[in-house]
PDB file of C-alpha atoms in Angstrom:
ATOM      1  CA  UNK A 292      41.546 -10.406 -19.775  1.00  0.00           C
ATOM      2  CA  UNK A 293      39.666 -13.391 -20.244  1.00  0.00           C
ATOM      3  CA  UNK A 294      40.247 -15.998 -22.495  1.00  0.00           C
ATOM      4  CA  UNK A 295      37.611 -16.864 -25.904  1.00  0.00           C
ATOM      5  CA  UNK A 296      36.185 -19.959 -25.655  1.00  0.00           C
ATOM      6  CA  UNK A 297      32.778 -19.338 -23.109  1.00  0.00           C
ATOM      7  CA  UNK A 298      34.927 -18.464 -20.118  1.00  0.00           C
ATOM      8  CA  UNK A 299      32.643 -17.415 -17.196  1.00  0.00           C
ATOM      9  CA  UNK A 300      35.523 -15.565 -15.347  1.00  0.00           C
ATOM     10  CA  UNK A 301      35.261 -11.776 -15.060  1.00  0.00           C
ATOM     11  CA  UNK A 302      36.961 -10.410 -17.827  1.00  0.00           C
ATOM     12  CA  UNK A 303      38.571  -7.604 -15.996  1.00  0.00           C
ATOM     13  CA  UNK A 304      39.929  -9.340 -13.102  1.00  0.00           C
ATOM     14  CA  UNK A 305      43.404  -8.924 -13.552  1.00  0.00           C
ATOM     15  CA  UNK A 306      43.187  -5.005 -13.424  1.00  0.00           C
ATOM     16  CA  UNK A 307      41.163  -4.780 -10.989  1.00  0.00           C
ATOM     17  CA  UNK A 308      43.549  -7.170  -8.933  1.00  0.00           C
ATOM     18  CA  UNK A 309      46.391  -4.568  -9.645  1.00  0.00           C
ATOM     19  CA  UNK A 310      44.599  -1.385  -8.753  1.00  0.00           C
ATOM     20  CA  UNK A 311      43.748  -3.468  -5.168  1.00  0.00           C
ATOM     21  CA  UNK A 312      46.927  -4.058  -4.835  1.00  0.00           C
ATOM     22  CA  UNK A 313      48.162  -0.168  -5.401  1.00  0.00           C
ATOM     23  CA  UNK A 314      44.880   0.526  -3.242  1.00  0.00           C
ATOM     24  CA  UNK A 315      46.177  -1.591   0.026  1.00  0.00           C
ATOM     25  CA  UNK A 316      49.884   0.106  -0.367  1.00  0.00           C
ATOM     26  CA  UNK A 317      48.519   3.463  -0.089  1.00  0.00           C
ATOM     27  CA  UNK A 318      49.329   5.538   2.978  1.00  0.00           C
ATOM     28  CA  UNK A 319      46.350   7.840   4.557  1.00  0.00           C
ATOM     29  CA  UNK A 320      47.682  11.522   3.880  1.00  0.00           C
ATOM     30  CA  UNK A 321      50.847  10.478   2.295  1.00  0.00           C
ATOM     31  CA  UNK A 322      50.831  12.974  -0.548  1.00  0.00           C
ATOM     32  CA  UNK A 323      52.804  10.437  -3.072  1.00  0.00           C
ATOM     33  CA  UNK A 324      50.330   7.626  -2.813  1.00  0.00           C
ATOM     34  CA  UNK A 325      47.288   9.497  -4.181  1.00  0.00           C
ATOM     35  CA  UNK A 326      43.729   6.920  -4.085  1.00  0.00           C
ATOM     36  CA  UNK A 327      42.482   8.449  -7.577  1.00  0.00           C
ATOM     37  CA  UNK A 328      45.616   9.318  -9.059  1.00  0.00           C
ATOM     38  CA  UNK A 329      45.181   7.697 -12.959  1.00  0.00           C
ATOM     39  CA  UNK A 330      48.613   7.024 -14.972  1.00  0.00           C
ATOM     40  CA  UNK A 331      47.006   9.596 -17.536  1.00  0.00           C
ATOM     41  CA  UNK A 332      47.351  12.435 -14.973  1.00  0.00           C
ATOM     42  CA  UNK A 333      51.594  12.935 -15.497  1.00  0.00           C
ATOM     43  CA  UNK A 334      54.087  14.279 -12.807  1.00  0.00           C
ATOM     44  CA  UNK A 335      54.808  16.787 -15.440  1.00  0.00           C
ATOM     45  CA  UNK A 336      51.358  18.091 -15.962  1.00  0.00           C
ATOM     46  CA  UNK A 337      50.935  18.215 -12.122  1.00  0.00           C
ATOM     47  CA  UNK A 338      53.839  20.905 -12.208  1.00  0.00           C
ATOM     48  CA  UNK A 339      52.990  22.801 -14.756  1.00  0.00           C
ATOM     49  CA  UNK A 340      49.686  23.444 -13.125  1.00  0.00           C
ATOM     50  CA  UNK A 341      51.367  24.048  -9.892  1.00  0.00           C
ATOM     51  CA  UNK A 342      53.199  26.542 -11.586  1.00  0.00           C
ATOM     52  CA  UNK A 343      49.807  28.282 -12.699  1.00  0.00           C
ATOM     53  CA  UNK A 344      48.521  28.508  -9.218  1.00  0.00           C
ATOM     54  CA  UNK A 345      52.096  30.587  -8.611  1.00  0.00           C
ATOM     55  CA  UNK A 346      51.420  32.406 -11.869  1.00  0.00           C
ATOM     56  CA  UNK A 347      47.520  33.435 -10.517  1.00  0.00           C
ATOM     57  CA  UNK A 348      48.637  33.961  -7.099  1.00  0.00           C
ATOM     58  CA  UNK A 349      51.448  36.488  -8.416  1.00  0.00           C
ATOM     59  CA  UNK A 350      48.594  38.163 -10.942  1.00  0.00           C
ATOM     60  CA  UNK A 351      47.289  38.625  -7.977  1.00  0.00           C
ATOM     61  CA  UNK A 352      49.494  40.731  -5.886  1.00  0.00           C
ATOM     62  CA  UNK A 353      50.748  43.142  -8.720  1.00  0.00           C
ATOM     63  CA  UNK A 354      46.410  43.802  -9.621  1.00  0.00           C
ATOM     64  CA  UNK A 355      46.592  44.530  -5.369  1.00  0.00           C
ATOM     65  CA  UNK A 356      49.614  46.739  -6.104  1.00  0.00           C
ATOM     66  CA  UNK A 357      47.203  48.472  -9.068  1.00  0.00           C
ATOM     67  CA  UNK A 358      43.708  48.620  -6.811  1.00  0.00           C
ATOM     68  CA  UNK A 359      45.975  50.408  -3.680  1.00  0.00           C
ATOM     69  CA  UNK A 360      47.352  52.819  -5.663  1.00  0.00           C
ATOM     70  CA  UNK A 361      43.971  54.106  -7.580  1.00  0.00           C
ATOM     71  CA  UNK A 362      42.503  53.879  -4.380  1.00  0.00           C
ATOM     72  CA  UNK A 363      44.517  56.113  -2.783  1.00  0.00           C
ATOM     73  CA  UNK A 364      43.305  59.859  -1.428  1.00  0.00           C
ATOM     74  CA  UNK A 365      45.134  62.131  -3.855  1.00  0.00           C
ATOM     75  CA  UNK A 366      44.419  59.754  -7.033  1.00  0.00           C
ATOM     76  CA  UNK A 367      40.717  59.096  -6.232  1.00  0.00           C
ATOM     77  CA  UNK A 368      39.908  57.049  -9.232  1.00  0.00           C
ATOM     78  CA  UNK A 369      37.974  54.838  -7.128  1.00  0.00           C
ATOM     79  CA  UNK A 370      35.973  52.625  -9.950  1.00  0.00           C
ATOM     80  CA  UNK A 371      39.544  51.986 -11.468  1.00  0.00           C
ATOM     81  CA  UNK A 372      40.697  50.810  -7.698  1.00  0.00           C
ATOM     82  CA  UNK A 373      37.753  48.616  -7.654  1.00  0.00           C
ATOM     83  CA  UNK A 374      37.729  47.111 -10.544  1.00  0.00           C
ATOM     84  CA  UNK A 375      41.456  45.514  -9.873  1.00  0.00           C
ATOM     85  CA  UNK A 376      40.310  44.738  -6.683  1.00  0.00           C
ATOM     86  CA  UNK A 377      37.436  42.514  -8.082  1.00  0.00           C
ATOM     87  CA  UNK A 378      40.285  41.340 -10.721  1.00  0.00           C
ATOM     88  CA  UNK A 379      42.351  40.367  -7.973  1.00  0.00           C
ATOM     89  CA  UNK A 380      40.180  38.148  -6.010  1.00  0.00           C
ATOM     90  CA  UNK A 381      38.709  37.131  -9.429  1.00  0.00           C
ATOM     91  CA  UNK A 382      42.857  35.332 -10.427  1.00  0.00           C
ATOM     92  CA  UNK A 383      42.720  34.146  -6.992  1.00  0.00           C
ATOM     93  CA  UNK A 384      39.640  32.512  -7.403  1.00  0.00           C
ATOM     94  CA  UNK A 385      41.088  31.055 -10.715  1.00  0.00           C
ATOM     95  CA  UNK A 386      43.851  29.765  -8.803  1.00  0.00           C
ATOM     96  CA  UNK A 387      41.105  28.023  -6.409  1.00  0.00           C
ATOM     97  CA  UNK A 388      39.821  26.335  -9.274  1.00  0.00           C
ATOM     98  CA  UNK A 389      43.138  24.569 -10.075  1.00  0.00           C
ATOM     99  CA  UNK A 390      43.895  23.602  -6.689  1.00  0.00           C
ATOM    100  CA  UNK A 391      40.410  21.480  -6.486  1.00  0.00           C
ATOM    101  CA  UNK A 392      41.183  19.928  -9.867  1.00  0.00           C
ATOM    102  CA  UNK A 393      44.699  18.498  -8.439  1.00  0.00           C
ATOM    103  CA  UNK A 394      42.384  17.044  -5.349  1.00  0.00           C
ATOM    104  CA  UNK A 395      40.479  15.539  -7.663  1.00  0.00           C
ATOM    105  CA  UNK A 396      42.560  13.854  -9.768  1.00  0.00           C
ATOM    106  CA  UNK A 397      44.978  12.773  -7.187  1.00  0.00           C
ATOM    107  CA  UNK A 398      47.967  15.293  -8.035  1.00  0.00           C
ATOM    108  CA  UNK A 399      49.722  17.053  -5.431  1.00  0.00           C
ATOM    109  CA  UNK A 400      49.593  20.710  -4.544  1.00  0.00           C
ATOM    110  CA  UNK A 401      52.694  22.805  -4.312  1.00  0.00           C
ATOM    111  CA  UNK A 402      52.559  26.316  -3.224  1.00  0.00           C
ATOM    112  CA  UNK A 403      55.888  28.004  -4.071  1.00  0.00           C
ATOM    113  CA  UNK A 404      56.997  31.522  -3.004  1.00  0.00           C
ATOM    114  CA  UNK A 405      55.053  34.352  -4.514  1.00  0.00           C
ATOM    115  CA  UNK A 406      57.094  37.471  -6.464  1.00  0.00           C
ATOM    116  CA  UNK A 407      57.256  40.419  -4.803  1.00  0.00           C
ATOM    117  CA  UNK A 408      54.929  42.937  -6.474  1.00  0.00           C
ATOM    118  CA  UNK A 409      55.368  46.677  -7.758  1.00  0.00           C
ATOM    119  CA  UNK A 410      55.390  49.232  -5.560  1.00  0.00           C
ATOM    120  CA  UNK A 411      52.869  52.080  -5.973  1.00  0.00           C
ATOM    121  CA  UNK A 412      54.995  54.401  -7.260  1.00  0.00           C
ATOM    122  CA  UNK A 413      55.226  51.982 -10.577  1.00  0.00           C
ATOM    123  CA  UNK A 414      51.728  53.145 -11.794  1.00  0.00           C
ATOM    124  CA  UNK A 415      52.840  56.721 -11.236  1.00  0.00           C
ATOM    125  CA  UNK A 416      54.125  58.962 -14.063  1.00  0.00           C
ATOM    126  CA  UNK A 417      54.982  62.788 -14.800  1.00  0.00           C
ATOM    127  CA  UNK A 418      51.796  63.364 -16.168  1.00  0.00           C
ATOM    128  CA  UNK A 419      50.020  61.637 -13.067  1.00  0.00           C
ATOM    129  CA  UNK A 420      48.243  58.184 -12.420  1.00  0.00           C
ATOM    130  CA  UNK A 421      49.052  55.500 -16.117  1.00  0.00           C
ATOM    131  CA  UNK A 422      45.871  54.090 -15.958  1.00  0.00           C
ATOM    132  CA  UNK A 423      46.450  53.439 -19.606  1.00  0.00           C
ATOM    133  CA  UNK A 424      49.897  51.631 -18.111  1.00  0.00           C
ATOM    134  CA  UNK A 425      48.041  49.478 -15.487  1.00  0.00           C
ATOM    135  CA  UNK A 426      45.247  47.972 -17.794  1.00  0.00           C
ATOM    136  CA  UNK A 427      48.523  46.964 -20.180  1.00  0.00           C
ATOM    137  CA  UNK A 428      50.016  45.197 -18.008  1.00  0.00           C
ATOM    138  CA  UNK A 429      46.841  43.201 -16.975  1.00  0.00           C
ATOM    139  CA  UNK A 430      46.220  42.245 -20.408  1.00  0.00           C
ATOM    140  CA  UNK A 431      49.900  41.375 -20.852  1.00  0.00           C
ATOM    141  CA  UNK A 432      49.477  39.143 -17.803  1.00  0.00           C
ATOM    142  CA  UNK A 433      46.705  37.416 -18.986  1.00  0.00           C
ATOM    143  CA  UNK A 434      47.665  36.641 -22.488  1.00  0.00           C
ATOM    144  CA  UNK A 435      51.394  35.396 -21.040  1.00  0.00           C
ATOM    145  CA  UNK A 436      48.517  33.009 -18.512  1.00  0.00           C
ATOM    146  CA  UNK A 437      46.544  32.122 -22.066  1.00  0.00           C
ATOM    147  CA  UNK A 438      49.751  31.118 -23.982  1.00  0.00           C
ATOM    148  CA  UNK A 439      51.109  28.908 -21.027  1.00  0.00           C
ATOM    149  CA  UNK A 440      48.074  27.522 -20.658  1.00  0.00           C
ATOM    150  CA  UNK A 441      47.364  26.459 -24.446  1.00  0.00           C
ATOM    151  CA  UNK A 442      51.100  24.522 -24.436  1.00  0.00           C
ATOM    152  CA  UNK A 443      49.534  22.532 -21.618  1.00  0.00           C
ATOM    153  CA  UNK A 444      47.086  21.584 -23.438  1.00  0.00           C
ATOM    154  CA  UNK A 445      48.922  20.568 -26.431  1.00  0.00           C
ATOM    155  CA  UNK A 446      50.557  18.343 -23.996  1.00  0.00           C
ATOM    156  CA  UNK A 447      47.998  16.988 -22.407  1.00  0.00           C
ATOM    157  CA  UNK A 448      46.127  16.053 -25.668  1.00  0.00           C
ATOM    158  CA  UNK A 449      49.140  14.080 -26.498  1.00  0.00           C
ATOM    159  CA  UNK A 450      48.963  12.233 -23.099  1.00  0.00           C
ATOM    160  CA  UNK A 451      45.247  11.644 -23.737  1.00  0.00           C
ATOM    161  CA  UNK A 452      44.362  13.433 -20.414  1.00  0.00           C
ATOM    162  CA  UNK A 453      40.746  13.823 -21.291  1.00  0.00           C
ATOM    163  CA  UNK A 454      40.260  15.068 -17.847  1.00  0.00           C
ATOM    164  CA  UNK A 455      43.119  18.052 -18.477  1.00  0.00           C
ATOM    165  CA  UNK A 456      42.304  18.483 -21.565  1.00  0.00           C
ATOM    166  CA  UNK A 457      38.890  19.779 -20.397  1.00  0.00           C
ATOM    167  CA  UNK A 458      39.786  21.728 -17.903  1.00  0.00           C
ATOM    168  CA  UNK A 459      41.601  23.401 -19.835  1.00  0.00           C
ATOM    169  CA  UNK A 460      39.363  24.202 -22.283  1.00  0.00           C
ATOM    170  CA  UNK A 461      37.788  26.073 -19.786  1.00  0.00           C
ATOM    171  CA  UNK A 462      40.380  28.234 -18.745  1.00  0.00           C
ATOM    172  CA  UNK A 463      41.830  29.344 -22.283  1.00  0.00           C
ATOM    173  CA  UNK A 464      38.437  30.129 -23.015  1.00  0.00           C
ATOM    174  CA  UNK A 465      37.832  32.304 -19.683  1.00  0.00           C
ATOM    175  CA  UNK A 466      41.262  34.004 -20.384  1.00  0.00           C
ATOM    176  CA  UNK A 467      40.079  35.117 -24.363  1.00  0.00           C
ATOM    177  CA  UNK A 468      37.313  36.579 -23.060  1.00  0.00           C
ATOM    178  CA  UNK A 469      39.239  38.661 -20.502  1.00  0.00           C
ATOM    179  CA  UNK A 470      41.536  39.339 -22.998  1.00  0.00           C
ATOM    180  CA  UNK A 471      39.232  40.972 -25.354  1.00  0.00           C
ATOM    181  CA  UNK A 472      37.701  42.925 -22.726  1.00  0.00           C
ATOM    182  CA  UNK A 473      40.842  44.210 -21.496  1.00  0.00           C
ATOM    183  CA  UNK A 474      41.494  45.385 -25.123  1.00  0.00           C
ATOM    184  CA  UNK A 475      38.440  47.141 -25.526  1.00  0.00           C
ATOM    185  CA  UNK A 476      39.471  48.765 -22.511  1.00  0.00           C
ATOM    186  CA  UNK A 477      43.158  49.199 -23.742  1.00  0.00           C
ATOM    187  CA  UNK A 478      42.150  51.177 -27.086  1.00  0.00           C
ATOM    188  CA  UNK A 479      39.699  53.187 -25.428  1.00  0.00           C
ATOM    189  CA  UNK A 480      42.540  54.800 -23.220  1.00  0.00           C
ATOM    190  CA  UNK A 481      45.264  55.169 -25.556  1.00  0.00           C
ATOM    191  CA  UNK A 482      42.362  57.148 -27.632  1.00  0.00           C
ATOM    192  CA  UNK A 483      41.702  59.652 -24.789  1.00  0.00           C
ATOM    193  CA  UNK A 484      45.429  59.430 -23.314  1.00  0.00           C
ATOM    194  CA  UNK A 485      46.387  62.796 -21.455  1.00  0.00           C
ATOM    195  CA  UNK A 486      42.674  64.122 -21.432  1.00  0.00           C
ATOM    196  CA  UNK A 487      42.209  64.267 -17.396  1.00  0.00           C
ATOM    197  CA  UNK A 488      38.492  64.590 -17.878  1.00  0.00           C
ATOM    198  CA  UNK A 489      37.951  61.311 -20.296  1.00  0.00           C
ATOM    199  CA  UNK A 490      40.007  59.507 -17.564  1.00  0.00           C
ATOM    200  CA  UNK A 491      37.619  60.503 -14.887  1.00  0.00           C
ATOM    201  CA  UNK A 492      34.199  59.846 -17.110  1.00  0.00           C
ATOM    202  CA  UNK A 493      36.177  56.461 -17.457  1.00  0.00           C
ATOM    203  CA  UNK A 494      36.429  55.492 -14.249  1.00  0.00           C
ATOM    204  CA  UNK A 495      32.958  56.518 -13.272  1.00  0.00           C
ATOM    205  CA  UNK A 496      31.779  54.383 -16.131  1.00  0.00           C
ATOM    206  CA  UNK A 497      34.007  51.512 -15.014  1.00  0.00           C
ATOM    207  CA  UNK A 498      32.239  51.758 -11.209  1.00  0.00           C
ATOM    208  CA  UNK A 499      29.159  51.257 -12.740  1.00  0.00           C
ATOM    209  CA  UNK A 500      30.147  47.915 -14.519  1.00  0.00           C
ATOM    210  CA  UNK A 501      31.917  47.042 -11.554  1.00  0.00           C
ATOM    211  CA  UNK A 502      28.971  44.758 -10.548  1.00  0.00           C
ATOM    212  CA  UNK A 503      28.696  42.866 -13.856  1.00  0.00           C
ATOM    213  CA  UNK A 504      32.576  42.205 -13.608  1.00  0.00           C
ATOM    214  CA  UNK A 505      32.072  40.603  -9.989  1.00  0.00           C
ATOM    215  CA  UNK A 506      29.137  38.687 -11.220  1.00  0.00           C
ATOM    216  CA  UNK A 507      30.565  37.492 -14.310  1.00  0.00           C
ATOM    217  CA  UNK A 508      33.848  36.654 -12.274  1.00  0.00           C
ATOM    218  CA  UNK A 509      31.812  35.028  -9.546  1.00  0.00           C
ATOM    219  CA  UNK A 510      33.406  36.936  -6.906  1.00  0.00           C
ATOM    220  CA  UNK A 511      30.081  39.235  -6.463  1.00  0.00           C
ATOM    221  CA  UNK A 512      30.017  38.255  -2.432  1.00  0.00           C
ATOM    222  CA  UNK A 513      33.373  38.601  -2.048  1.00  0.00           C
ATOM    223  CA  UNK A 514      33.919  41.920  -3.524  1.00  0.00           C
ATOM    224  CA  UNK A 515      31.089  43.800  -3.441  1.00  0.00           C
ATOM    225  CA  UNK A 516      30.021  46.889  -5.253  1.00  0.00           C
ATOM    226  CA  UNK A 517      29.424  50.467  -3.701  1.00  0.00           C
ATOM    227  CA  UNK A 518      26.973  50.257  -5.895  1.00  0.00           C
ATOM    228  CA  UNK A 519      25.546  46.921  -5.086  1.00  0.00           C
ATOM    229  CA  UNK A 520      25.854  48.389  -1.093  1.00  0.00           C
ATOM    230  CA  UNK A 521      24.064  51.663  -2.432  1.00  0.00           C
ATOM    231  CA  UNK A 522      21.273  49.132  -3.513  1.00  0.00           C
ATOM    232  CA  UNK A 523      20.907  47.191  -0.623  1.00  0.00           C
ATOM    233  CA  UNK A 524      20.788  50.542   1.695  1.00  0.00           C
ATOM    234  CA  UNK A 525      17.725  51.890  -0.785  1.00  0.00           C
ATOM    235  CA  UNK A 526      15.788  48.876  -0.550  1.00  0.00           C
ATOM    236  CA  UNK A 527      16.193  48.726   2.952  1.00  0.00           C
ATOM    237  CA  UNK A 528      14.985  52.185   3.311  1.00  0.00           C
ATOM    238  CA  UNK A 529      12.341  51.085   1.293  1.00  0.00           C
ATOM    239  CA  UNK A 530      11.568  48.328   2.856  1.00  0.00           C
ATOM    240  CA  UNK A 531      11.223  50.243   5.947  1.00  0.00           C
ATOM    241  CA  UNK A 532       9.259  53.179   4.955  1.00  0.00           C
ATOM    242  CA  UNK A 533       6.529  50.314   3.563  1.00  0.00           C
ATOM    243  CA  UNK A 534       6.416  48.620   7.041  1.00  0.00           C
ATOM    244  CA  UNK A 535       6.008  51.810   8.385  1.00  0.00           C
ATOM    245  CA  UNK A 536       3.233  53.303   6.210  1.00  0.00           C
ATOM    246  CA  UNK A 537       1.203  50.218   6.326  1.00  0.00           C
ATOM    247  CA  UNK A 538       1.324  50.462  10.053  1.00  0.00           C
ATOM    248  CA  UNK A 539       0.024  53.954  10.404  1.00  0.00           C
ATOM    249  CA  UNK A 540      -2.505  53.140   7.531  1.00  0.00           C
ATOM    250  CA  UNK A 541      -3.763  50.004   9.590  1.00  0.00           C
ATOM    251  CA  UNK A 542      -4.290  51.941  12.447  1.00  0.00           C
TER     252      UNK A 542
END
């Protein structure tokens, strides 16, 4: 830093001399010479959110695993299916998230190998399809995602990783919202449990909210809703059926 006394030099010249310096060593694609790695961005925080992509990748498969088996022809609980489809692409989406916050601050991206998910048979009981046991698990997943993800940000608030730190914020915010949907949804199904009729009426229900979960989850291109389809057919019919009556009343 400069020196008191009227000194004209730049005050800052020494640090910007060493970041130069750690600039001109850097190696084009080498992955452990980031450009815009900071020292407040820690090997140890890189991991942990490497281990979070896993985590959301692995969320992932088993809500695939859940979607497959509702969707299948002799369980036909088709909004059910779609909702953990849209769930699905919605942790993946999360996972994207993560992976362009590691770009941008210069940490490294590590995919490890993903768990092997349940088979279908795991959402199957005696008394038929647990739908009740599927939307458990989900919220089970998600709060084990919220806990790991508020002890990262203890640690990063330590660190002073302001950066981290909001990021964070974000996604343990995100995940309490999902988790207090998924209880609503939770209660609602132990309180009908074993009535076949409340399950259906539920899932029916659930297909129509479909399309505010995709939209909410900002996956509504990705995963669309029949609904949403249904929609787009209509107004193309209408569409048509305009074009076509104002051509016979022109004539």
């Amino acid at each position: 830093m400069a020196q008191a006394g009227g000194s004209k030099d730049f005050p800052w010249a020494e640090e910007v001399k060493k970041e130069l310096d750690n600039l001109e060593k850097a190696e084009i694609g080498n992955p452990k010479t980031p450009l815009n790695k900071t020292p407040y961005l820690s090997d140890e925080v890189v991991d942990k959110i490497n281990e979070g992509i896993k985590y959301k990748y692995d969320v992932a498969l088993i809500l695939d695993s859940a979607a497959a088996f509702f969707g299948r022809d002799n369980v036909g609980l088709c909004g059910v299916a779609h909702f953990f489809k849209i769930a699905a692409v919605a942790e993946r989406a999360d996972a994207f998230v993560a992976i362009e916050f590691l770009n941008k601050r210069g940490g490294n991206v590590k995919f490890g190998p993903t768990a092997e998910p349940p088979s279908e048979d795991k959402w199957h009981t005696k008394e038929g399809s647990d739908v009740c046991k599927a939307f458990v698990k989900y919220l089970a997943l998600t709060k084990v995602g919220y806990n790991c993800a508020h002890k990262l940000y203890g640690q990063a608030v330590k660190q002073n990783d302001a950066h981290t730190v909001t990021f964070l914020e974000c996604c343990i915010f995100e995940s309490g919202e999902k988790m207090r949907e998924l209880a609503w949804f939770v209660t609602h199904l132990k309180a009908v449990k074993g009535d076949k009729h409340a399950i259906k009426n539920f899932d029916r229900e659930l297909e129509c909210k479909n399309c505010c979960f995709a939209k909410a989850a900002g996956v509504e291109a990705v995963v669309p809703c029949k609904l949403q389809i249904g929609t787009m057919k209509r107004k193309l019919a209408t569409e048509t059926f305009a074009l076509s009556w104002k051509f016979m009343k022109d004539d």
